[in-house]
Amino acid sequence: MDAKSLIKKILLAVFSVALTVLIILAWSKYQGREHSLITSNLSYLNALEKEDRDSLLLLAEMDAVVMTLNSAELGVSFFIDANVKIGHTLSAFSKLIAKALDLTLLSITLIVGLKWLMNIGEFFSPYLLFAFLAVFNLYVIARIGCDKTNFFVNSARRLSEITLITFFGLYLILPYSIHATAILDNKLFKEFSAHKSESLHNLHETIVREEPHADLKEKAEHDIKQYEAVINRLPRKLEAITEYHTDHYVYSFLRGLLLPLLISLFGLLLFRRSLMPWIIQQKV
């Protein structure tokens, strides 16, 4: 072994020890501070989930009214049968309500999935960090004693990369991507979200109207009149539910999938290209 190679291996050992000490010190100092970020993220995700669950309830009530209108046992069925255009409109309205319900359920699933990922990341991060330190030091020891083409050396290096990327992704990139999404949502889409919610509430009020009636016959007559009024307004309401469904689709896709995914991928790519080659020395 020549002097140059020996110096490189000594420097690698020193680097390994220094990196291990720095990571442990940084971890012990930073430990606990991440809870404020996680709390902020959970508050944002819980607010989104509540908004979607409220929307789900409103959509379900409108769906119940539409199902009643489609029922052959209802006294207003003749009103629908007598007007083909209204029948087609009711069918289209019913399909859009069903799609909006499915979309809202999917949005809730994405939000709950993000919350689970954050909890998983918070729980496993310490184990991933110390697993990385253990595997990385094994890689350094093997690299000092063996050639870099050795199978064990390559396996240890690869496992070090995997554990480090997994730790970095769960502990830093995922929480900060959700935090960045919350900031962008508040800055760019706050008015859009408010308009979407308002349009759904307005639509719900015109279709579902509950009024107390002491007499059952009076209630039945009122319901028939209410259903007929809903049928007459259906062409205008079809445009409203179409606009809501489109807005809901775009907003749910942006906040629940696209923005967190793009920010996470950017963070991982930046880490992979900048810090990873510096931490995992492949040319020594």
Coordinates of N, CA, C and O in Angstrom, one line a residue, residues 50-185:
K50 N -61.4 18.0 7.9 CA -62.7 18.4 8.4 C -63.5 19.1 7.2 O -64.7 18.8 7.1
E51 N -62.8 19.9 6.4 CA -63.5 20.5 5.3 C -64.0 19.5 4.3 O -65.2 19.6 3.9
D52 N -63.3 18.5 4.1 CA -63.7 17.4 3.1 C -64.8 16.6 3.7 O -65.8 16.2 3.0
R53 N -64.8 16.3 5.0 CA -65.8 15.5 5.7 C -67.1 16.3 5.7 O -68.2 15.8 5.5
D54 N -67.1 17.6 5.9 CA -68.3 18.5 5.9 C -68.8 18.5 4.4 O -70.1 18.4 4.3
S55 N -68.0 18.6 3.4 CA -68.4 18.5 2.1 C -69.1 17.2 1.7 O -70.0 17.1 1.0
L56 N -68.5 16.1 2.3 CA -69.0 14.8 2.1 C -70.4 14.6 2.6 O -71.3 14.0 2.0
L57 N -70.7 15.2 3.8 CA -72.0 15.2 4.3 C -73.0 16.0 3.5 O -74.1 15.5 3.2
L58 N -72.6 17.2 3.0 CA -73.5 18.0 2.1 C -73.8 17.2 0.8 O -75.0 17.2 0.4
L59 N -72.8 16.6 0.2 CA -73.0 15.9 -1.0 C -73.9 14.7 -0.8 O -74.7 14.3 -1.7
A60 N -73.7 14.0 0.3 CA -74.5 12.8 0.6 C -76.0 13.2 0.8 O -76.9 12.5 0.3
E61 N -76.3 14.4 1.4 CA -77.7 14.8 1.5 C -78.3 15.2 0.2 O -79.4 14.9 -0.1
M62 N -77.5 15.8 -0.7 CA -78.0 16.1 -2.0 C -78.2 14.8 -2.8 O -79.1 14.7 -3.6
D63 N -77.3 13.9 -2.6 CA -77.4 12.6 -3.3 C -78.7 11.9 -2.9 O -79.4 11.3 -3.7
A64 N -79.1 12.0 -1.6 CA -80.3 11.4 -1.1 C -81.5 12.0 -1.8 O -82.5 11.3 -2.2
V65 N -81.5 13.4 -2.0 CA -82.6 14.0 -2.6 C -82.7 13.6 -4.1 O -83.8 13.3 -4.6
V66 N -81.6 13.5 -4.8 CA -81.6 13.0 -6.2 C -82.1 11.6 -6.3 O -82.8 11.3 -7.2
M67 N -81.7 10.8 -5.4 CA -82.2 9.4 -5.4 C -83.7 9.3 -5.2 O -84.4 8.5 -5.8
T68 N -84.2 10.2 -4.3 CA -85.6 10.3 -4.1 C -86.4 10.7 -5.3 O -87.4 10.2 -5.7
L69 N -85.8 11.7 -6.0 CA -86.4 12.2 -7.3 C -86.4 11.1 -8.3 O -87.3 11.0 -9.2
N70 N -85.4 10.2 -8.3 CA -85.3 9.1 -9.3 C -86.2 8.0 -8.9 O -86.4 7.1 -9.8
S71 N -86.8 8.0 -7.7 CA -87.6 6.9 -7.3 C -89.0 6.9 -8.0 O -89.6 8.0 -8.1
A72 N -89.4 5.8 -8.5 CA -90.7 5.7 -9.2 C -91.9 5.8 -8.3 O -93.0 6.1 -8.7
E73 N -91.6 5.6 -6.9 CA -92.7 5.7 -6.0 C -93.1 7.2 -5.6 O -94.1 7.4 -5.0
L74 N -92.2 8.1 -6.0 CA -92.5 9.5 -5.6 C -93.6 10.1 -6.5 O -93.6 9.8 -7.7
G75 N -94.4 11.0 -6.0 CA -95.5 11.5 -6.7 C -95.1 12.5 -7.8 O -95.9 12.9 -8.6
V76 N -93.8 12.9 -7.8 CA -93.3 13.9 -8.8 C -92.7 13.1 -10.0 O -92.2 13.8 -10.9
S77 N -92.7 11.8 -10.0 CA -92.1 11.1 -11.1 C -92.7 11.4 -12.4 O -92.1 11.4 -13.5
F78 N -94.1 11.7 -12.4 CA -94.7 12.0 -13.7 C -94.1 13.3 -14.2 O -94.1 13.5 -15.4
F79 N -93.7 14.2 -13.3 CA -93.2 15.5 -13.7 C -91.9 15.3 -14.5 O -91.6 16.0 -15.5
I80 N -91.1 14.4 -14.1 CA -89.8 14.1 -14.7 C -90.1 13.4 -16.1 O -89.5 13.7 -17.1
D81 N -91.0 12.4 -16.0 CA -91.3 11.6 -17.2 C -91.9 12.5 -18.3 O -91.7 12.2 -19.5
A82 N -92.6 13.5 -18.0 CA -93.2 14.4 -18.9 C -92.2 15.3 -19.6 O -92.5 15.9 -20.6
N83 N -91.0 15.4 -19.1 CA -90.0 16.3 -19.7 C -88.7 15.6 -19.8 O -88.0 15.3 -18.9
V84 N -88.4 15.2 -21.1 CA -87.2 14.4 -21.4 C -86.0 15.2 -21.0 O -85.0 14.6 -20.5
K85 N -86.0 16.4 -21.3 CA -84.8 17.3 -21.0 C -84.5 17.3 -19.5 O -83.3 17.1 -19.1
I86 N -85.5 17.4 -18.7 CA -85.3 17.4 -17.2 C -84.8 16.0 -16.8 O -83.9 15.9 -15.9
G87 N -85.3 15.0 -17.4 CA -84.9 13.6 -17.1 C -83.4 13.4 -17.3 O -82.7 12.9 -16.5
H88 N -82.9 13.9 -18.5 CA -81.5 13.8 -18.8 C -80.7 14.7 -17.9 O -79.6 14.3 -17.5
T89 N -81.2 15.9 -17.5 CA -80.5 16.7 -16.6 C -80.3 16.1 -15.2 O -79.3 16.2 -14.6
L90 N -81.4 15.5 -14.8 CA -81.4 14.8 -13.5 C -80.4 13.7 -13.5 O -79.6 13.5 -12.5
S91 N -80.3 12.9 -14.6 CA -79.3 11.8 -14.7 C -77.9 12.3 -14.7 O -77.0 11.8 -14.0
A92 N -77.6 13.4 -15.4 CA -76.3 14.0 -15.4 C -75.9 14.6 -14.0 O -74.8 14.4 -13.6
F93 N -76.9 15.2 -13.4 CA -76.7 15.8 -12.0 C -76.3 14.6 -11.1 O -75.4 14.8 -10.2
S94 N -77.1 13.5 -11.1 CA -76.8 12.4 -10.3 C -75.4 11.8 -10.5 O -74.8 11.5 -9.5
K95 N -75.0 11.7 -11.7 CA -73.6 11.2 -12.0 C -72.5 12.1 -11.4 O -71.5 11.7 -10.9
L96 N -72.8 13.4 -11.6 CA -71.8 14.4 -11.0 C -71.7 14.3 -9.5 O -70.6 14.5 -8.9
I97 N -72.8 14.2 -8.9 CA -72.9 14.1 -7.4 C -72.1 12.8 -7.0 O -71.3 12.9 -6.0
A98 N -72.3 11.7 -7.7 CA -71.6 10.5 -7.4 C -70.1 10.6 -7.6 O -69.3 10.2 -6.7
K99 N -69.7 11.3 -8.6 CA -68.3 11.6 -8.9 C -67.7 12.5 -7.8 O -66.5 12.3 -7.4
A100 N -68.4 13.5 -7.4 CA -67.9 14.4 -6.4 C -67.8 13.7 -5.0 O -66.8 13.9 -4.3
L101 N -68.7 12.7 -4.7 CA -68.6 11.9 -3.5 C -67.3 11.1 -3.6 O -66.6 11.0 -2.6
D102 N -67.1 10.4 -4.7 CA -65.9 9.6 -4.8 C -64.6 10.4 -4.7 O -63.6 10.0 -4.1
L103 N -64.6 11.6 -5.3 CA -63.5 12.4 -5.3 C -63.2 12.9 -3.8 O -62.0 13.0 -3.4
T104 N -64.2 13.2 -3.1 CA -64.1 13.7 -1.7 C -63.5 12.6 -0.9 O -62.7 12.8 0.0
L105 N -64.0 11.3 -1.1 CA -63.5 10.2 -0.3 C -62.0 10.0 -0.7 O -61.2 9.7 0.2
L106 N -61.7 10.1 -1.9 CA -60.3 10.0 -2.3 C -59.4 11.1 -1.7 O -58.3 10.8 -1.2
S107 N -59.9 12.3 -1.6 CA -59.2 13.4 -1.0 C -58.9 13.1 0.5 O -57.8 13.3 1.0
I108 N -60.0 12.6 1.2 CA -59.8 12.3 2.6 C -58.8 11.2 2.8 O -57.9 11.2 3.7
T109 N -58.8 10.2 1.8 CA -57.8 9.1 1.9 C -56.4 9.6 1.7 O -55.5 9.2 2.5
L110 N -56.2 10.5 0.8 CA -54.8 11.1 0.6 C -54.4 11.9 1.9 O -53.2 11.8 2.3
I111 N -55.3 12.6 2.5 CA -54.9 13.4 3.7 C -54.6 12.5 4.8 O -53.6 12.7 5.5
V112 N -55.4 11.4 5.0 CA -55.1 10.5 6.1 C -53.8 9.7 5.8 O -53.0 9.5 6.7
G113 N -53.5 9.5 4.5 CA -52.3 8.8 4.1 C -51.1 9.7 4.5 O -50.0 9.2 5.0
L114 N -51.2 11.0 4.2 CA -50.1 11.9 4.6 C -49.9 12.0 6.1 O -48.7 12.0 6.6
K115 N -50.9 11.9 6.9 CA -50.8 11.9 8.3 C -50.1 10.6 8.8 O -49.3 10.7 9.7
W116 N -50.5 9.5 8.2 CA -49.9 8.3 8.6 C -48.4 8.3 8.2 O -47.5 7.8 9.0
L117 N -48.0 8.8 7.1 CA -46.6 8.9 6.7 C -45.8 9.7 7.6 O -44.7 9.4 8.0
M118 N -46.4 10.8 8.1 CA -45.7 11.7 9.1 C -45.5 11.0 10.4 O -44.4 11.1 11.0
N119 N -46.5 10.2 10.8 CA -46.4 9.5 12.1 C -45.3 8.4 11.9 O -44.6 8.1 12.9
I120 N -45.3 7.7 10.8 CA -44.3 6.7 10.6 C -42.9 7.2 10.5 O -42.0 6.7 11.1
G121 N -42.8 8.4 9.9 CA -41.5 9.0 9.8 C -41.0 9.5 11.1 O -39.8 9.3 11.5
E122 N -41.9 10.0 12.0 CA -41.5 10.5 13.3 C -41.1 9.3 14.2 O -40.1 9.4 15.0
F123 N -41.8 8.1 14.0 CA -41.4 7.0 14.8 C -40.1 6.3 14.4 O -39.3 5.9 15.2
F124 N -39.9 6.1 13.1 CA -38.8 5.3 12.6 C -37.5 6.2 12.4 O -36.5 5.6 12.1
S125 N -37.6 7.5 12.4 CA -36.5 8.3 12.1 C -35.3 8.0 13.0 O -34.1 7.9 12.5
P126 N -35.4 7.9 14.3 CA -34.2 7.6 15.1 C -33.6 6.3 14.8 O -32.3 6.2 14.7
Y127 N -34.4 5.3 14.5 CA -33.9 4.0 14.1 C -33.1 4.0 12.8 O -32.1 3.4 12.6
L128 N -33.7 4.8 11.8 CA -33.1 4.9 10.5 C -31.8 5.6 10.6 O -30.8 5.3 9.9
L129 N -31.7 6.7 11.5 CA -30.5 7.4 11.6 C -29.4 6.6 12.2 O -28.3 6.6 11.6
F130 N -29.7 5.9 13.2 CA -28.6 5.1 13.9 C -28.3 3.8 13.0 O -27.1 3.3 13.1
A131 N -29.3 3.4 12.2 CA -29.0 2.3 11.3 C -28.0 2.8 10.2 O -27.1 2.0 9.8
F132 N -28.2 4.0 9.8 CA -27.3 4.6 8.8 C -25.9 4.7 9.3 O -24.9 4.3 8.7
L133 N -25.8 5.2 10.6 CA -24.4 5.4 11.2 C -23.7 4.0 11.3 O -22.5 3.9 11.1
A134 N -24.5 3.0 11.7 CA -23.9 1.7 11.9 C -23.4 1.1 10.6 O -22.2 0.7 10.5
V135 N -24.3 1.2 9.6 CA -23.9 0.6 8.3 C -22.8 1.4 7.6 O -21.9 0.9 7.0
F136 N -22.9 2.8 7.8 CA -21.8 3.6 7.2 C -20.5 3.3 7.8 O -19.4 3.3 7.1
N137 N -20.4 3.2 9.1 CA -19.1 2.9 9.7 C -18.6 1.5 9.3 O -17.4 1.3 9.2
L138 N -19.5 0.5 9.2 CA -19.1 -0.8 8.6 C -18.5 -0.6 7.2 O -17.5 -1.3 6.9
Y139 N -19.2 0.2 6.4 CA -18.7 0.5 5.1 C -17.2 1.1 5.1 O -16.4 0.6 4.4
V140 N -17.0 2.0 6.0 CA -15.7 2.6 6.1 C -14.7 1.6 6.6 O -13.5 1.6 6.0
I141 N -15.0 0.8 7.6 CA -14.1 -0.2 8.0 C -13.7 -1.2 6.9 O -12.6 -1.6 6.7
A142 N -14.8 -1.6 6.2 CA -14.5 -2.6 5.1 C -13.7 -1.9 4.0 O -12.9 -2.5 3.3
R143 N -14.0 -0.6 3.7 CA -13.3 0.1 2.7 C -11.8 0.3 3.0 O -11.0 0.2 2.1
I144 N -11.5 0.4 4.3 CA -10.1 0.6 4.7 C -9.4 -0.7 4.5 O -8.2 -0.8 4.1
G145 N -10.0 -1.9 4.8 CA -9.4 -3.1 4.7 C -9.5 -3.9 3.4 O -8.7 -4.8 3.1
C146 N -10.4 -3.5 2.6 CA -10.7 -4.2 1.3 C -10.6 -3.2 0.1 O -10.7 -2.0 0.3
D147 N -10.6 -3.8 -1.0 CA -10.7 -3.0 -2.3 C -12.1 -2.5 -2.5 O -13.1 -3.2 -2.1
K148 N -12.2 -1.4 -3.1 CA -13.6 -0.8 -3.3 C -14.5 -1.6 -4.2 O -15.7 -1.4 -4.3
T149 N -13.9 -2.5 -4.9 CA -14.7 -3.4 -5.8 C -15.3 -4.6 -5.0 O -16.0 -5.4 -5.6
N150 N -14.9 -4.8 -3.8 CA -15.3 -5.9 -3.0 C -16.8 -5.9 -2.8 O -17.4 -4.8 -2.7
F151 N -17.4 -7.1 -2.8 CA -18.9 -7.2 -2.8 C -19.4 -6.6 -1.5 O -20.4 -5.9 -1.5
F152 N -18.8 -6.9 -0.4 CA -19.3 -6.4 0.9 C -19.2 -4.9 1.0 O -20.1 -4.3 1.5
V153 N -18.1 -4.4 0.4 CA -17.9 -2.9 0.4 C -19.1 -2.2 -0.4 O -19.7 -1.3 0.1
N154 N -19.3 -2.8 -1.6 CA -20.4 -2.2 -2.4 C -21.8 -2.4 -1.8 O -22.6 -1.5 -1.8
S155 N -22.0 -3.5 -1.1 CA -23.3 -3.8 -0.5 C -23.5 -2.8 0.7 O -24.5 -2.2 0.9
A156 N -22.4 -2.6 1.5 CA -22.5 -1.7 2.6 C -22.7 -0.3 2.2 O -23.5 0.5 2.8
R157 N -22.0 0.1 1.1 CA -22.2 1.5 0.6 C -23.6 1.7 0.1 O -24.2 2.7 0.3
R158 N -24.1 0.7 -0.6 CA -25.5 0.8 -1.2 C -26.5 0.9 0.0 O -27.5 1.7 -0.1
L159 N -26.3 0.0 1.0 CA -27.3 0.0 2.1 C -27.2 1.4 2.9 O -28.2 1.9 3.4
S160 N -26.0 1.9 3.0 CA -25.8 3.3 3.6 C -26.6 4.3 2.8 O -27.3 5.2 3.5
E161 N -26.6 4.3 1.5 CA -27.3 5.2 0.7 C -28.8 5.1 0.9 O -29.5 6.1 1.1
I162 N -29.3 3.8 1.0 CA -30.7 3.6 1.1 C -31.2 4.1 2.4 O -32.3 4.8 2.5
T163 N -30.5 3.7 3.5 CA -31.0 4.2 4.9 C -30.9 5.7 5.0 O -31.8 6.3 5.6
L164 N -29.9 6.3 4.4 CA -29.7 7.7 4.5 C -30.9 8.5 3.8 O -31.5 9.4 4.3
I165 N -31.1 8.0 2.6 CA -32.2 8.6 1.7 C -33.6 8.4 2.4 O -34.4 9.3 2.5
T166 N -33.8 7.2 3.0 CA -35.1 7.0 3.6 C -35.2 7.9 4.9 O -36.3 8.4 5.1
F167 N -34.2 8.0 5.7 CA -34.2 8.9 6.8 C -34.5 10.3 6.4 O -35.3 11.0 7.0
F168 N -33.7 10.8 5.5 CA -33.8 12.2 5.0 C -35.2 12.4 4.5 O -35.8 13.5 4.7
G169 N -35.7 11.5 3.7 CA -37.1 11.7 3.1 C -38.2 11.7 4.2 O -39.0 12.6 4.1
L170 N -38.1 10.8 5.2 CA -39.2 10.7 6.2 C -39.1 11.8 7.2 O -40.1 12.4 7.7
Y171 N -37.8 12.1 7.6 CA -37.6 13.1 8.7 C -37.6 14.5 8.3 O -38.1 15.4 9.1
L172 N -37.1 14.8 7.1 CA -37.0 16.2 6.7 C -37.9 16.5 5.5 O -38.7 17.5 5.5
I173 N -37.7 15.8 4.4 CA -38.4 16.2 3.1 C -39.9 16.1 3.2 O -40.6 17.0 2.8
L174 N -40.4 15.0 3.8 CA -41.9 14.9 3.9 C -42.5 16.0 4.8 O -43.5 16.7 4.3
P175 N -42.1 16.2 6.0 CA -42.7 17.3 6.8 C -42.6 18.6 6.2 O -43.5 19.4 6.2
Y176 N -41.4 18.9 5.6 CA -41.2 20.3 5.0 C -42.0 20.4 3.7 O -42.4 21.5 3.3
S177 N -42.2 19.3 3.0 CA -43.0 19.4 1.8 C -44.5 19.7 2.1 O -45.1 20.5 1.4
I178 N -45.0 19.1 3.2 CA -46.3 19.4 3.6 C -46.4 20.8 4.1 O -47.4 21.5 3.9
H179 N -45.4 21.3 4.9 CA -45.4 22.6 5.4 C -45.3 23.6 4.2 O -46.1 24.6 4.2
A180 N -44.5 23.4 3.2 CA -44.5 24.2 2.0 C -45.8 24.2 1.3 O -46.3 25.3 0.8
T181 N -46.4 23.1 1.2 CA -47.8 23.0 0.6 C -48.8 23.8 1.3 O -49.6 24.5 0.7
A182 N -48.7 23.8 2.7 CA -49.7 24.6 3.5 C -49.4 26.1 3.2 O -50.4 26.8 3.1
I183 N -48.2 26.5 3.1 CA -47.9 27.9 2.8 C -48.4 28.3 1.5 O -49.1 29.4 1.3
L184 N -48.1 27.5 0.4 CA -48.6 27.8 -0.9 C -50.1 27.8 -1.0 O -50.8 28.6 -1.7
D185 N -50.7 26.8 -0.3 CA -52.2 26.7 -0.2 C -52.8 28.0 0.3 O -53.8 28.6 -0.2

